[in-house]
Amino acid sequence: MPTIPYVDAIKGMIAERPEMATEMFEDAINALLAGEMDDARLLLREYVNVTIGFQELARRTGKIDKNLMRTLSADGNPTAMNLMAIIRACADAEDIA
């Protein structure tokens, strides 16, 4: 049985159950509100990877995609302005007011 890359497997799950993307985004926001910045960044990165992608995130935020990838990496240190722009773009993608 062939294996499927993780991101592709999650994308397939989201295709079958779209609310899973919203749940992933909510998990990231909850981690942020709990003060778990490392977890929040990585959860946001995973959400972006399996939903809108970094090129679309860059278009929505007006930022460079490579910078956004770095911002949401394990070593990332986003400014509040960048983090809020990312969250707003993700919320818009999920149609969350």
mmCIF file with all atom_site columns, C-alpha atoms in Angstrom:
data_model
loop_
_atom_site.group_PDB
_atom_site.id
_atom_site.type_symbol
_atom_site.label_atom_id
_atom_site.label_alt_id
_atom_site.label_comp_id
_atom_site.label_asym_id
_atom_site.label_entity_id
_atom_site.label_seq_id
_atom_site.pdbx_PDB_ins_code
_atom_site.Cartn_x
_atom_site.Cartn_y
_atom_site.Cartn_z
_atom_site.occupancy
_atom_site.B_iso_or_equiv
_atom_site.pdbx_formal_charge
_atom_site.auth_seq_id
_atom_site.auth_comp_id
_atom_site.auth_asym_id
_atom_site.auth_atom_id
_atom_site.pdbx_PDB_model_num
ATOM 1  C CA . MET A 1 1  ? 0.000   0.000  0.000  1.00 0.00 ? 1  MET A CA 1
ATOM 2  C CA . PRO A 1 2  ? 1.572   3.323  -1.015 1.00 0.00 ? 2  PRO A CA 1
ATOM 3  C CA . THR A 1 3  ? 2.011   6.030  1.575  1.00 0.00 ? 3  THR A CA 1
ATOM 4  C CA . ILE A 1 4  ? 0.621   9.538  1.179  1.00 0.00 ? 4  ILE A CA 1
ATOM 5  C CA . PRO A 1 5  ? 2.530   12.650 2.274  1.00 0.00 ? 5  PRO A CA 1
ATOM 6  C CA . TYR A 1 6  ? 1.086   14.132 5.474  1.00 0.00 ? 6  TYR A CA 1
ATOM 7  C CA . VAL A 1 7  ? -0.053  17.415 3.874  1.00 0.00 ? 7  VAL A CA 1
ATOM 8  C CA . ASP A 1 8  ? -1.832  15.540 1.082  1.00 0.00 ? 8  ASP A CA 1
ATOM 9  C CA . ALA A 1 9  ? -3.561  13.282 3.600  1.00 0.00 ? 9  ALA A CA 1
ATOM 10 C CA . ILE A 1 10 ? -4.805  16.272 5.614  1.00 0.00 ? 10 ILE A CA 1
ATOM 11 C CA . LYS A 1 11 ? -5.953  18.035 2.418  1.00 0.00 ? 11 LYS A CA 1
ATOM 12 C CA . GLY A 1 12 ? -7.939  14.917 1.535  1.00 0.00 ? 12 GLY A CA 1
ATOM 13 C CA . MET A 1 13 ? -9.515  14.839 4.973  1.00 0.00 ? 13 MET A CA 1
ATOM 14 C CA . ILE A 1 14 ? -10.476 18.519 4.661  1.00 0.00 ? 14 ILE A CA 1
ATOM 15 C CA . ALA A 1 15 ? -11.974 17.861 1.237  1.00 0.00 ? 15 ALA A CA 1
ATOM 16 C CA . GLU A 1 16 ? -14.198 15.216 2.825  1.00 0.00 ? 16 GLU A CA 1
ATOM 17 C CA . ARG A 1 17 ? -14.910 17.257 5.951  1.00 0.00 ? 17 ARG A CA 1
ATOM 18 C CA . PRO A 1 18 ? -14.430 21.030 5.328  1.00 0.00 ? 18 PRO A CA 1
ATOM 19 C CA . GLU A 1 19 ? -15.207 21.964 8.927  1.00 0.00 ? 19 GLU A CA 1
ATOM 20 C CA . MET A 1 20 ? -11.885 20.358 9.859  1.00 0.00 ? 20 MET A CA 1
ATOM 21 C CA . ALA A 1 21 ? -10.085 23.404 8.424  1.00 0.00 ? 21 ALA A CA 1
ATOM 22 C CA . THR A 1 22 ? -12.065 25.694 10.724 1.00 0.00 ? 22 THR A CA 1
ATOM 23 C CA . GLU A 1 23 ? -11.243 23.432 13.660 1.00 0.00 ? 23 GLU A CA 1
ATOM 24 C CA . MET A 1 24 ? -7.532  23.607 12.802 1.00 0.00 ? 24 MET A CA 1
ATOM 25 C CA . PHE A 1 25 ? -7.715  27.407 12.694 1.00 0.00 ? 25 PHE A CA 1
ATOM 26 C CA . GLU A 1 26 ? -9.587  27.482 16.010 1.00 0.00 ? 26 GLU A CA 1
ATOM 27 C CA . ASP A 1 27 ? -6.895  25.287 17.594 1.00 0.00 ? 27 ASP A CA 1
ATOM 28 C CA . ALA A 1 28 ? -4.239  27.780 16.489 1.00 0.00 ? 28 ALA A CA 1
ATOM 29 C CA . ILE A 1 29 ? -6.191  30.732 17.910 1.00 0.00 ? 29 ILE A CA 1
ATOM 30 C CA . ASN A 1 30 ? -6.830  28.895 21.175 1.00 0.00 ? 30 ASN A CA 1
ATOM 31 C CA . ALA A 1 31 ? -3.105  28.154 21.507 1.00 0.00 ? 31 ALA A CA 1
ATOM 32 C CA . LEU A 1 32 ? -2.348  31.828 20.895 1.00 0.00 ? 32 LEU A CA 1
ATOM 33 C CA . LEU A 1 33 ? -4.873  32.932 23.522 1.00 0.00 ? 33 LEU A CA 1
ATOM 34 C CA . ALA A 1 34 ? -3.410  30.426 25.978 1.00 0.00 ? 34 ALA A CA 1
ATOM 35 C CA . GLY A 1 35 ? 0.010   32.028 25.509 1.00 0.00 ? 35 GLY A CA 1
ATOM 36 C CA . GLU A 1 36 ? 1.432   29.015 23.670 1.00 0.00 ? 36 GLU A CA 1
ATOM 37 C CA . MET A 1 37 ? 3.110   31.003 20.881 1.00 0.00 ? 37 MET A CA 1
ATOM 38 C CA . ASP A 1 38 ? 5.271   28.151 19.579 1.00 0.00 ? 38 ASP A CA 1
ATOM 39 C CA . ASP A 1 39 ? 2.254   25.880 19.204 1.00 0.00 ? 39 ASP A CA 1
ATOM 40 C CA . ALA A 1 40 ? 0.138   28.691 17.735 1.00 0.00 ? 40 ALA A CA 1
ATOM 41 C CA . ARG A 1 41 ? 2.728   29.489 15.050 1.00 0.00 ? 41 ARG A CA 1
ATOM 42 C CA . LEU A 1 42 ? 3.135   25.865 14.042 1.00 0.00 ? 42 LEU A CA 1
ATOM 43 C CA . LEU A 1 43 ? -0.621  25.248 14.020 1.00 0.00 ? 43 LEU A CA 1
ATOM 44 C CA . LEU A 1 44 ? -1.134  28.338 11.849 1.00 0.00 ? 44 LEU A CA 1
ATOM 45 C CA . ARG A 1 45 ? 1.609   27.117 9.525  1.00 0.00 ? 45 ARG A CA 1
ATOM 46 C CA . GLU A 1 46 ? -0.043  23.718 9.229  1.00 0.00 ? 46 GLU A CA 1
ATOM 47 C CA . TYR A 1 47 ? -3.417  25.353 8.613  1.00 0.00 ? 47 TYR A CA 1
ATOM 48 C CA . VAL A 1 48 ? -1.984  27.538 5.827  1.00 0.00 ? 48 VAL A CA 1
ATOM 49 C CA . ASN A 1 49 ? -0.163  24.593 4.244  1.00 0.00 ? 49 ASN A CA 1
ATOM 50 C CA . VAL A 1 50 ? -3.312  22.502 3.947  1.00 0.00 ? 50 VAL A CA 1
ATOM 51 C CA . THR A 1 51 ? -5.772  25.260 3.071  1.00 0.00 ? 51 THR A CA 1
ATOM 52 C CA . ILE A 1 52 ? -4.938  28.506 1.280  1.00 0.00 ? 52 ILE A CA 1
ATOM 53 C CA . GLY A 1 53 ? -1.181  27.978 0.895  1.00 0.00 ? 53 GLY A CA 1
ATOM 54 C CA . PHE A 1 54 ? 1.556   30.519 1.427  1.00 0.00 ? 54 PHE A CA 1
ATOM 55 C CA . GLN A 1 55 ? 1.282   32.127 -2.004 1.00 0.00 ? 55 GLN A CA 1
ATOM 56 C CA . GLU A 1 56 ? -2.369  32.955 -1.397 1.00 0.00 ? 56 GLU A CA 1
ATOM 57 C CA . LEU A 1 57 ? -1.580  34.092 2.146  1.00 0.00 ? 57 LEU A CA 1
ATOM 58 C CA . ALA A 1 58 ? 1.081   36.392 0.690  1.00 0.00 ? 58 ALA A CA 1
ATOM 59 C CA . ARG A 1 59 ? -1.415  37.823 -1.763 1.00 0.00 ? 59 ARG A CA 1
ATOM 60 C CA . ARG A 1 60 ? -3.983  38.406 0.986  1.00 0.00 ? 60 ARG A CA 1
ATOM 61 C CA . THR A 1 61 ? -1.510  40.009 3.402  1.00 0.00 ? 61 THR A CA 1
ATOM 62 C CA . GLY A 1 62 ? 0.703   41.884 0.969  1.00 0.00 ? 62 GLY A CA 1
ATOM 63 C CA . LYS A 1 63 ? 3.732   40.082 2.449  1.00 0.00 ? 63 LYS A CA 1
ATOM 64 C CA . ILE A 1 64 ? 6.355   37.890 0.783  1.00 0.00 ? 64 ILE A CA 1
ATOM 65 C CA . ASP A 1 65 ? 5.509   34.179 0.973  1.00 0.00 ? 65 ASP A CA 1
ATOM 66 C CA . LYS A 1 66 ? 9.014   33.142 2.081  1.00 0.00 ? 66 LYS A CA 1
ATOM 67 C CA . ASN A 1 67 ? 8.870   35.696 4.915  1.00 0.00 ? 67 ASN A CA 1
ATOM 68 C CA . LEU A 1 68 ? 5.501   34.329 5.998  1.00 0.00 ? 68 LEU A CA 1
ATOM 69 C CA . MET A 1 69 ? 6.933   30.797 6.016  1.00 0.00 ? 69 MET A CA 1
ATOM 70 C CA . ARG A 1 70 ? 9.794   31.979 8.222  1.00 0.00 ? 70 ARG A CA 1
ATOM 71 C CA . THR A 1 71 ? 7.403   33.908 10.454 1.00 0.00 ? 71 THR A CA 1
ATOM 72 C CA . LEU A 1 72 ? 5.369   30.768 11.144 1.00 0.00 ? 72 LEU A CA 1
ATOM 73 C CA . SER A 1 73 ? 8.371   28.452 11.497 1.00 0.00 ? 73 SER A CA 1
ATOM 74 C CA . ALA A 1 74 ? 9.550   26.997 14.793 1.00 0.00 ? 74 ALA A CA 1
ATOM 75 C CA . ASP A 1 75 ? 12.143  29.787 15.003 1.00 0.00 ? 75 ASP A CA 1
ATOM 76 C CA . GLY A 1 76 ? 9.734   32.493 13.842 1.00 0.00 ? 76 GLY A CA 1
ATOM 77 C CA . ASN A 1 77 ? 9.198   35.646 15.850 1.00 0.00 ? 77 ASN A CA 1
ATOM 78 C CA . PRO A 1 78 ? 6.257   37.452 14.252 1.00 0.00 ? 78 PRO A CA 1
ATOM 79 C CA . THR A 1 79 ? 5.437   41.025 15.096 1.00 0.00 ? 79 THR A CA 1
ATOM 80 C CA . ALA A 1 80 ? 1.937   41.658 16.369 1.00 0.00 ? 80 ALA A CA 1
ATOM 81 C CA . MET A 1 81 ? 1.091   43.430 13.098 1.00 0.00 ? 81 MET A CA 1
ATOM 82 C CA . ASN A 1 82 ? 2.239   40.463 10.972 1.00 0.00 ? 82 ASN A CA 1
ATOM 83 C CA . LEU A 1 83 ? 0.514   37.937 13.200 1.00 0.00 ? 83 LEU A CA 1
ATOM 84 C CA . MET A 1 84 ? -2.753  39.876 13.066 1.00 0.00 ? 84 MET A CA 1
ATOM 85 C CA . ALA A 1 85 ? -2.515  40.161 9.265  1.00 0.00 ? 85 ALA A CA 1
ATOM 86 C CA . ILE A 1 86 ? -2.024  36.386 9.032  1.00 0.00 ? 86 ILE A CA 1
ATOM 87 C CA . ILE A 1 87 ? -4.923  35.699 11.388 1.00 0.00 ? 87 ILE A CA 1
ATOM 88 C CA . ARG A 1 88 ? -7.206  38.100 9.492  1.00 0.00 ? 88 ARG A CA 1
ATOM 89 C CA . ALA A 1 89 ? -6.340  36.461 6.160  1.00 0.00 ? 89 ALA A CA 1
ATOM 90 C CA . CYS A 1 90 ? -6.988  32.999 7.600  1.00 0.00 ? 90 CYS A CA 1
ATOM 91 C CA . ALA A 1 91 ? -10.257 34.121 9.203  1.00 0.00 ? 91 ALA A CA 1
ATOM 92 C CA . ASP A 1 92 ? -11.352 35.574 5.863  1.00 0.00 ? 92 ASP A CA 1
ATOM 93 C CA . ALA A 1 93 ? -10.478 32.279 4.176  1.00 0.00 ? 93 ALA A CA 1
ATOM 94 C CA . GLU A 1 94 ? -12.729 30.490 6.670  1.00 0.00 ? 94 GLU A CA 1
ATOM 95 C CA . ASP A 1 95 ? -15.396 33.193 6.278  1.00 0.00 ? 95 ASP A CA 1
ATOM 96 C CA . ILE A 1 96 ? -15.174 34.017 9.973  1.00 0.00 ? 96 ILE A CA 1
ATOM 97 C CA . ALA A 1 97 ? -16.196 37.585 10.788 1.00 0.00 ? 97 ALA A CA 1
#
